[in-house]
DNA sequence: TACCGTGTTCGTTTTACTTCA
DNA sequence: AATGAAGTAAAACGAACACGG
């Protein structure tokens, strides 16, 4: 299964720094995928860790192969126009939209105002199916360079203000609407991937908790069995808060309990030593790693 | 009004499979 | 029987759109 996922180029490996493998599940109440992820070290919901990146120049990627194929055919439908052409063509017809999809329904809002919108409408309308006699609507595919630049831009900011949008559109020889749409789709893809990662993460948590639950139930059974022994019963101490030494990770209990570490005599738990931390029941039995999620979504096939 | 998130559409590309020489 | 080219259906991808908030 993981192998399959890795074939996607999407790494669902979940890694946290070694020293933080005890996850902060104290915050579990809001246990939804994105929240779970946001509770992880290094996860910032405001500036999300979009280290999920589409490797634009991945030579194994579909787009690369497509490009190569296209190039070999001698037809690069997405080739950038010369800079001189750019400005004109961006209005009348972007280099891509010369063969671009012409949806008759294209947004009214583009036709509402402004020169740019007017030009966009023209370019959008382009050559209608009736006009060019070509019944198949062509769709553009951004060139590798265009995608790379957009990716770079997305890494810096996953949203664009109008100025940035216009500048980027000009730079790429695209319509600003195209840039806008690309960013929208890119955000959606990122979110989708993040959700998948979160799901995988929670799935592992669930597995760990199930295992832990089984282990504890078994322990309870064993303790119940021991309870039958009067000797054990006499030595029993009332339940108390367990603490764990962060250094040696041993459980320390009050002095009356003999079978574990005495908190007072424990070398790490003296007054000069750091405070013990409570045992975290949510911590997985095995460390959960949550690594960067390389964001090549492609090829869910093995 | 502009923008964004989300769901959807649909053209293009890739992949797996079959057929045939 | 093995091999490679050609054809094809299905899946996947991604640009673009619609719509509600």
Tab-separated table of C-alpha atoms (C1' of nucleotides) in Angstrom:
chain	number	residue	atom	x	y	z
A	1	UNK	CA	0.000	0.000	0.000
A	2	UNK	CA	2.714	2.409	0.929
A	3	UNK	CA	4.556	1.214	-2.079
A	4	UNK	CA	1.586	2.166	-4.133
A	5	UNK	CA	1.486	5.560	-2.592
A	6	UNK	CA	5.110	6.128	-3.230
A	7	UNK	CA	4.576	5.227	-6.780
A	8	UNK	CA	2.351	8.204	-6.892
A	9	UNK	CA	5.229	10.333	-5.986
A	10	UNK	CA	3.190	11.324	-3.042
A	11	UNK	CA	4.902	10.483	0.142
A	12	UNK	CA	2.552	9.784	2.915
A	13	UNK	CA	5.334	9.065	5.296
A	14	UNK	CA	4.637	10.743	8.521
A	15	UNK	CA	7.627	11.911	10.385
A	16	UNK	CA	8.303	14.188	13.259
A	17	UNK	CA	11.653	15.035	14.692
A	18	UNK	CA	13.100	12.245	16.706
A	19	UNK	CA	12.941	14.118	19.923
A	20	UNK	CA	9.272	14.818	19.446
A	21	UNK	CA	7.988	11.435	18.638
A	22	UNK	CA	5.636	11.671	21.514
A	23	UNK	CA	2.802	13.425	19.801
A	24	UNK	CA	0.820	16.079	21.577
A	25	UNK	CA	-2.422	14.234	21.580
A	26	UNK	CA	-3.539	16.151	24.603
A	27	UNK	CA	-5.155	18.330	22.018
A	28	UNK	CA	-7.148	15.506	20.658
A	29	UNK	CA	-10.621	16.946	21.250
A	30	UNK	CA	-10.554	18.574	17.868
A	31	UNK	CA	-9.529	15.486	16.121
A	32	UNK	CA	-10.194	16.166	12.526
A	33	UNK	CA	-7.585	15.580	9.904
A	34	UNK	CA	-6.468	19.095	9.293
A	35	UNK	CA	-6.538	19.829	12.973
A	36	UNK	CA	-4.575	16.761	13.720
A	37	UNK	CA	-2.000	17.920	11.301
A	38	UNK	CA	-2.042	21.381	12.724
A	39	UNK	CA	-1.233	19.999	16.109
A	40	UNK	CA	1.991	18.644	14.801
A	41	UNK	CA	5.251	20.361	15.418
A	42	UNK	CA	6.128	22.608	12.583
A	43	UNK	CA	2.664	22.771	11.182
A	44	UNK	CA	1.422	26.255	10.766
A	45	UNK	CA	-2.098	26.589	9.522
A	46	UNK	CA	-1.634	30.184	8.555
A	47	UNK	CA	1.478	29.561	6.588
A	48	UNK	CA	0.952	25.915	5.914
A	49	UNK	CA	3.894	23.735	5.264
A	50	UNK	CA	3.310	23.565	1.577
A	51	UNK	CA	6.417	21.585	1.182
A	52	UNK	CA	4.160	19.552	-0.939
A	53	UNK	CA	5.586	20.601	-4.193
A	54	UNK	CA	4.981	19.517	-7.704
A	55	UNK	CA	8.359	18.842	-9.111
A	56	UNK	CA	7.899	20.683	-12.340
A	57	UNK	CA	11.042	19.467	-13.939
A	58	UNK	CA	10.739	15.929	-12.843
A	59	UNK	CA	11.732	14.047	-15.878
A	60	UNK	CA	9.563	11.175	-14.886
A	61	UNK	CA	6.504	13.284	-14.579
A	62	UNK	CA	3.630	13.053	-16.973
A	63	UNK	CA	3.963	16.614	-17.980
A	64	UNK	CA	7.566	16.091	-18.808
A	65	UNK	CA	6.758	13.095	-20.932
A	66	UNK	CA	3.949	14.977	-22.509
A	67	UNK	CA	6.277	17.824	-23.246
A	68	UNK	CA	8.825	15.507	-24.670
A	69	UNK	CA	6.278	13.820	-26.806
A	70	UNK	CA	4.968	17.117	-27.949
A	71	UNK	CA	8.448	18.305	-28.722
A	72	UNK	CA	9.257	15.192	-30.630
A	73	UNK	CA	6.226	15.744	-32.717
A	74	UNK	CA	7.600	19.140	-33.408
A	75	UNK	CA	4.530	20.751	-32.046
A	76	UNK	CA	4.816	22.462	-28.733
A	77	UNK	CA	1.372	23.844	-28.310
A	78	UNK	CA	2.402	25.671	-25.207
A	79	UNK	CA	5.520	27.325	-26.440
A	80	UNK	CA	5.861	30.769	-25.088
A	81	UNK	CA	5.535	33.572	-27.526
A	82	UNK	CA	8.266	36.057	-27.948
A	83	UNK	CA	8.130	38.797	-25.396
A	84	UNK	CA	7.087	41.171	-28.078
A	85	UNK	CA	4.164	39.017	-28.975
A	86	UNK	CA	3.308	38.435	-25.409
A	87	UNK	CA	1.590	41.650	-24.686
A	88	UNK	CA	-0.527	41.624	-27.746
A	89	UNK	CA	-1.347	38.006	-27.682
A	90	UNK	CA	-2.216	38.019	-24.060
A	91	UNK	CA	-5.154	40.070	-24.996
A	92	UNK	CA	-6.305	38.709	-28.273
A	93	UNK	CA	-5.291	35.212	-27.613
A	94	UNK	CA	-2.765	33.851	-25.230
A	95	UNK	CA	-0.158	31.597	-26.713
A	96	UNK	CA	-2.022	28.749	-25.252
A	97	UNK	CA	-5.477	29.938	-25.782
A	98	UNK	CA	-4.949	30.075	-29.487
A	99	UNK	CA	-5.912	26.489	-29.182
A	100	UNK	CA	-7.458	26.899	-25.859
A	101	UNK	CA	-10.732	25.681	-24.633
A	102	UNK	CA	-13.532	27.822	-25.802
A	103	UNK	CA	-16.348	27.386	-23.458
A	104	UNK	CA	-19.299	29.376	-24.543
A	105	UNK	CA	-20.262	29.722	-20.909
A	106	UNK	CA	-17.132	31.519	-19.969
A	107	UNK	CA	-17.730	33.786	-17.082
A	108	UNK	CA	-19.818	36.829	-17.437
A	109	UNK	CA	-17.701	38.456	-14.829
A	110	UNK	CA	-14.814	38.650	-17.204
A	111	UNK	CA	-16.833	40.664	-19.587
A	112	UNK	CA	-17.946	43.107	-16.996
A	113	UNK	CA	-15.295	45.721	-17.075
A	114	UNK	CA	-11.898	46.839	-18.135
A	115	UNK	CA	-9.766	46.511	-21.160
A	116	UNK	CA	-8.238	43.338	-19.936
A	117	UNK	CA	-11.548	41.745	-19.479
A	118	UNK	CA	-12.625	42.794	-22.881
A	119	UNK	CA	-9.568	41.225	-24.368
A	120	UNK	CA	-9.997	38.155	-22.297
A	121	UNK	CA	-13.470	37.751	-23.523
A	122	UNK	CA	-12.231	37.947	-27.056
A	123	UNK	CA	-9.546	35.460	-26.429
A	124	UNK	CA	-11.918	33.252	-24.591
A	125	UNK	CA	-14.427	33.300	-27.298
A	126	UNK	CA	-11.618	32.800	-29.714
A	127	UNK	CA	-12.546	30.640	-32.579
A	128	UNK	CA	-15.856	29.077	-31.959
A	129	UNK	CA	-16.617	25.553	-32.913
A	130	UNK	CA	-18.797	26.810	-35.682
A	131	UNK	CA	-16.251	29.323	-36.834
A	132	UNK	CA	-13.279	27.097	-37.340
A	133	UNK	CA	-15.238	24.036	-38.150
A	134	UNK	CA	-13.293	22.133	-35.564
A	135	UNK	CA	-15.800	20.445	-33.372
A	136	UNK	CA	-13.284	19.373	-30.742
A	137	UNK	CA	-12.453	21.899	-28.119
A	138	UNK	CA	-8.769	22.088	-27.406
A	139	UNK	CA	-7.420	22.679	-23.981
A	140	UNK	CA	-4.194	24.284	-23.130
A	141	UNK	CA	-1.582	22.719	-21.002
A	142	UNK	CA	0.867	25.020	-19.392
A	143	UNK	CA	4.417	24.626	-20.465
A	144	UNK	CA	7.021	23.290	-18.140
A	145	UNK	CA	8.513	26.726	-17.725
A	146	UNK	CA	5.196	28.321	-17.023
A	147	UNK	CA	4.340	25.680	-14.484
A	148	UNK	CA	7.715	26.041	-12.840
A	149	UNK	CA	7.320	29.763	-12.469
A	150	UNK	CA	3.839	29.386	-11.125
A	151	UNK	CA	5.094	26.807	-8.669
A	152	UNK	CA	7.840	29.100	-7.517
A	153	UNK	CA	5.373	31.861	-7.066
A	154	UNK	CA	3.023	29.587	-5.206
A	155	UNK	CA	5.759	28.582	-2.832
A	156	UNK	CA	6.270	32.191	-1.903
A	157	UNK	CA	2.599	33.004	-1.693
A	158	UNK	CA	-0.276	30.668	-2.150
A	159	UNK	CA	-2.517	33.584	-2.893
A	160	UNK	CA	-1.949	36.534	-5.139
A	161	UNK	CA	-3.023	40.098	-4.925
A	162	UNK	CA	-4.242	41.683	-8.148
A	163	UNK	CA	-0.905	43.347	-8.795
A	164	UNK	CA	1.026	40.149	-8.422
A	165	UNK	CA	-1.485	38.346	-10.533
A	166	UNK	CA	-1.180	40.799	-13.345
A	167	UNK	CA	2.589	40.786	-13.170
A	168	UNK	CA	2.743	37.033	-13.199
A	169	UNK	CA	0.297	36.823	-16.046
A	170	UNK	CA	2.361	39.263	-18.029
A	171	UNK	CA	5.540	37.410	-17.271
A	172	UNK	CA	4.039	34.123	-18.369
A	173	UNK	CA	2.109	35.416	-21.300
A	174	UNK	CA	-1.118	34.235	-19.803
A	175	UNK	CA	-4.332	35.931	-18.955
A	176	UNK	CA	-4.654	36.961	-15.360
A	177	UNK	CA	-7.742	34.826	-15.136
A	178	UNK	CA	-5.611	31.830	-16.039
A	179	UNK	CA	-3.165	32.644	-13.303
A	180	UNK	CA	-6.014	33.072	-10.880
A	181	UNK	CA	-7.517	29.750	-11.849
A	182	UNK	CA	-4.187	28.036	-11.651
A	183	UNK	CA	-3.714	29.255	-8.090
A	184	UNK	CA	-7.192	28.181	-7.156
A	185	UNK	CA	-6.645	24.735	-8.527
A	186	UNK	CA	-3.246	24.533	-6.944
A	187	UNK	CA	-4.653	25.391	-3.543
A	188	UNK	CA	-7.319	22.792	-4.017
A	189	UNK	CA	-4.762	20.165	-4.951
A	190	UNK	CA	-2.643	21.053	-1.995
A	191	UNK	CA	-5.554	20.795	0.322
A	192	UNK	CA	-6.587	17.495	-1.119
A	193	UNK	CA	-3.115	16.099	-0.694
A	194	UNK	CA	-2.912	17.435	2.821
A	195	UNK	CA	-6.185	15.749	3.597
A	196	UNK	CA	-4.847	12.485	2.291
A	197	UNK	CA	-1.752	12.854	4.409
A	198	UNK	CA	-3.851	13.691	7.430
A	199	UNK	CA	-6.042	10.693	6.843
A	200	UNK	CA	-3.062	8.434	6.661
A	201	UNK	CA	-1.711	10.013	9.789
A	202	UNK	CA	-4.939	9.504	11.701
A	203	UNK	CA	-5.198	5.996	10.426
A	204	UNK	CA	-1.842	5.230	11.923
A	205	UNK	CA	-2.820	6.880	15.145
A	206	UNK	CA	-5.895	4.756	15.253
A	207	UNK	CA	-3.865	1.645	14.662
A	208	UNK	CA	-1.483	2.577	17.420
A	209	UNK	CA	-4.263	3.334	19.826
A	210	UNK	CA	-5.942	0.061	19.018
A	211	UNK	CA	-2.729	-1.772	19.719
A	212	UNK	CA	-2.255	0.167	22.912
A	213	UNK	CA	-5.801	-0.564	23.930
A	214	UNK	CA	-5.269	-4.254	23.383
A	215	UNK	CA	-2.090	-4.143	25.388
A	216	UNK	CA	-3.759	-2.347	28.259
A	217	UNK	CA	-6.675	-4.721	28.287
A	218	UNK	CA	-4.301	-7.591	28.486
A	219	UNK	CA	-2.518	-5.859	31.321
A	220	UNK	CA	-5.788	-5.369	33.128
A	221	UNK	CA	-6.506	-9.038	32.798
A	222	UNK	CA	-3.116	-9.883	34.199
A	223	UNK	CA	-3.591	-7.503	37.080
A	224	UNK	CA	-6.975	-8.979	37.814
A	225	UNK	CA	-5.412	-12.362	37.937
A	226	UNK	CA	-2.756	-11.100	40.287
A	227	UNK	CA	-5.409	-9.509	42.429
A	228	UNK	CA	-6.439	-12.952	43.520
A	229	UNK	CA	-3.135	-13.255	45.288
A	230	UNK	CA	-3.591	-11.893	48.887
A	231	UNK	CA	0.050	-10.951	49.133
A	232	UNK	CA	-0.205	-8.673	46.162
A	233	UNK	CA	-3.425	-7.249	47.424
A	234	UNK	CA	-1.870	-6.159	50.716
A	235	UNK	CA	0.880	-4.317	48.994
A	236	UNK	CA	-1.423	-2.497	46.644
A	237	UNK	CA	-1.382	1.254	46.738
A	238	UNK	CA	-4.236	3.461	45.714
A	239	UNK	CA	-4.183	4.657	42.150
A	240	UNK	CA	-2.096	7.702	41.632
A	241	UNK	CA	-0.840	9.900	38.881
A	242	UNK	CA	1.968	8.330	37.025
A	243	UNK	CA	4.847	10.424	35.935
A	244	UNK	CA	7.537	9.649	33.504
A	245	UNK	CA	11.095	10.787	33.626
A	246	UNK	CA	11.801	12.543	30.352
A	247	UNK	CA	15.415	11.493	30.477
A	248	UNK	CA	15.256	7.796	31.017
A	249	UNK	CA	11.577	7.400	30.170
A	250	UNK	CA	10.887	5.299	33.212
A	251	UNK	CA	7.666	5.575	35.063
A	252	UNK	CA	8.025	6.998	38.519
A	253	UNK	CA	5.432	6.451	41.241
A	254	UNK	CA	5.157	7.504	44.856
A	255	UNK	CA	7.479	5.756	47.298
A	256	UNK	CA	4.906	3.321	48.550
A	257	UNK	CA	4.861	1.481	45.292
A	258	UNK	CA	7.764	-0.859	45.248
A	259	UNK	CA	7.822	-2.340	41.812
A	260	UNK	CA	8.705	0.811	39.945
A	261	UNK	CA	10.973	3.759	40.353
A	262	UNK	CA	10.618	5.852	43.455
A	263	UNK	CA	10.239	9.448	42.418
A	264	UNK	CA	12.318	10.701	45.300
A	265	UNK	CA	15.129	8.282	44.872
A	266	UNK	CA	15.147	8.532	41.143
A	267	UNK	CA	18.314	10.245	40.012
A	268	UNK	CA	16.514	12.451	37.578
A	269	UNK	CA	13.665	13.435	39.775
A	270	UNK	CA	15.379	15.216	42.562
A	271	UNK	CA	14.692	18.856	43.253
A	272	UNK	CA	17.536	19.890	41.024
A	273	UNK	CA	16.366	17.864	38.147
A	274	UNK	CA	13.758	18.777	35.614
A	275	UNK	CA	10.113	18.178	36.169
A	276	UNK	CA	8.704	14.817	35.274
A	277	UNK	CA	6.193	14.787	32.523
A	278	UNK	CA	2.890	13.032	32.749
A	279	UNK	CA	2.576	9.842	30.836
A	280	UNK	CA	0.832	10.596	27.630
A	281	UNK	CA	-1.733	7.937	26.889
A	282	UNK	CA	-2.125	9.207	23.346
A	283	UNK	CA	1.465	8.703	22.506
A	284	UNK	CA	1.775	5.959	19.960
A	285	UNK	CA	3.438	2.743	20.898
A	286	UNK	CA	5.761	3.217	17.999
A	287	UNK	CA	6.981	6.573	16.851
A	288	UNK	CA	4.918	8.063	14.124
A	289	UNK	CA	6.938	9.815	11.575
A	290	UNK	CA	5.466	12.540	9.516
A	291	UNK	CA	7.789	13.691	6.889
A	292	UNK	CA	7.552	16.203	4.142
A	293	UNK	CA	4.992	15.324	1.597
A	294	UNK	CA	6.502	15.535	-1.814
A	295	UNK	CA	3.667	16.619	-3.904
A	296	UNK	CA	3.687	14.765	-7.077
A	297	UNK	CA	0.139	13.660	-7.272
A	298	UNK	CA	0.453	11.738	-10.416
A	299	UNK	CA	0.194	8.121	-11.230
A	300	UNK	CA	-1.783	6.300	-8.656
A	301	UNK	CA	-1.015	3.173	-10.552
A	302	UNK	CA	1.573	0.680	-9.622
B	1	DT	C1'	-17.686	43.680	-6.299
B	2	DA	C1'	-13.848	40.768	-5.976
B	3	DC	C1'	-12.137	36.810	-4.212
B	4	DC	C1'	-11.970	32.092	-2.586
B	5	DG	C1'	-13.338	27.182	-1.820
B	6	DT	C1'	-15.576	23.470	-3.741
B	7	DG	C1'	-17.578	20.606	-7.078
B	8	DT	C1'	-17.865	19.626	-11.849
B	9	DT	C1'	-16.874	19.346	-16.833
B	10	DC	C1'	-14.237	17.919	-20.452
B	11	DG	C1'	-9.973	17.819	-23.533
B	12	DT	C1'	-5.573	15.704	-23.187
B	13	DT	C1'	-2.327	12.297	-21.784
B	14	DT	C1'	-0.928	7.944	-19.920
B	15	DT	C1'	-1.409	3.191	-19.137
B	16	DA	C1'	-2.773	-1.423	-19.747
B	17	DC	C1'	-4.357	-4.531	-22.768
B	18	DT	C1'	-5.342	-6.777	-27.245
B	19	DT	C1'	-4.571	-7.800	-31.955
B	20	DC	C1'	-1.798	-8.640	-35.787
B	21	DA	C1'	2.142	-9.054	-38.780
C	1	DA	C1'	6.826	-18.841	-29.413
C	2	DA	C1'	8.705	-14.197	-29.030
C	3	DT	C1'	8.648	-9.453	-30.386
C	4	DG	C1'	7.288	-4.950	-31.646
C	5	DA	C1'	3.981	-1.792	-33.771
C	6	DA	C1'	-0.707	-0.184	-33.898
C	7	DG	C1'	-5.171	0.389	-32.008
C	8	DT	C1'	-8.258	1.136	-28.129
C	9	DA	C1'	-10.690	1.634	-23.667
C	10	DA	C1'	-10.266	3.306	-19.255
C	11	DA	C1'	-8.090	5.982	-15.870
C	12	DA	C1'	-5.790	10.003	-14.521
C	13	DC	C1'	-4.662	14.656	-14.960
C	14	DG	C1'	-5.392	19.489	-15.128
C	15	DA	C1'	-7.416	23.852	-17.076
C	16	DA	C1'	-11.530	26.043	-16.898
C	17	DC	C1'	-16.077	26.912	-15.281
C	18	DA	C1'	-20.257	27.490	-12.009
C	19	DC	C1'	-21.843	28.749	-7.848
C	20	DG	C1'	-22.332	29.867	-3.070
C	21	DG	C1'	-20.302	32.229	0.816
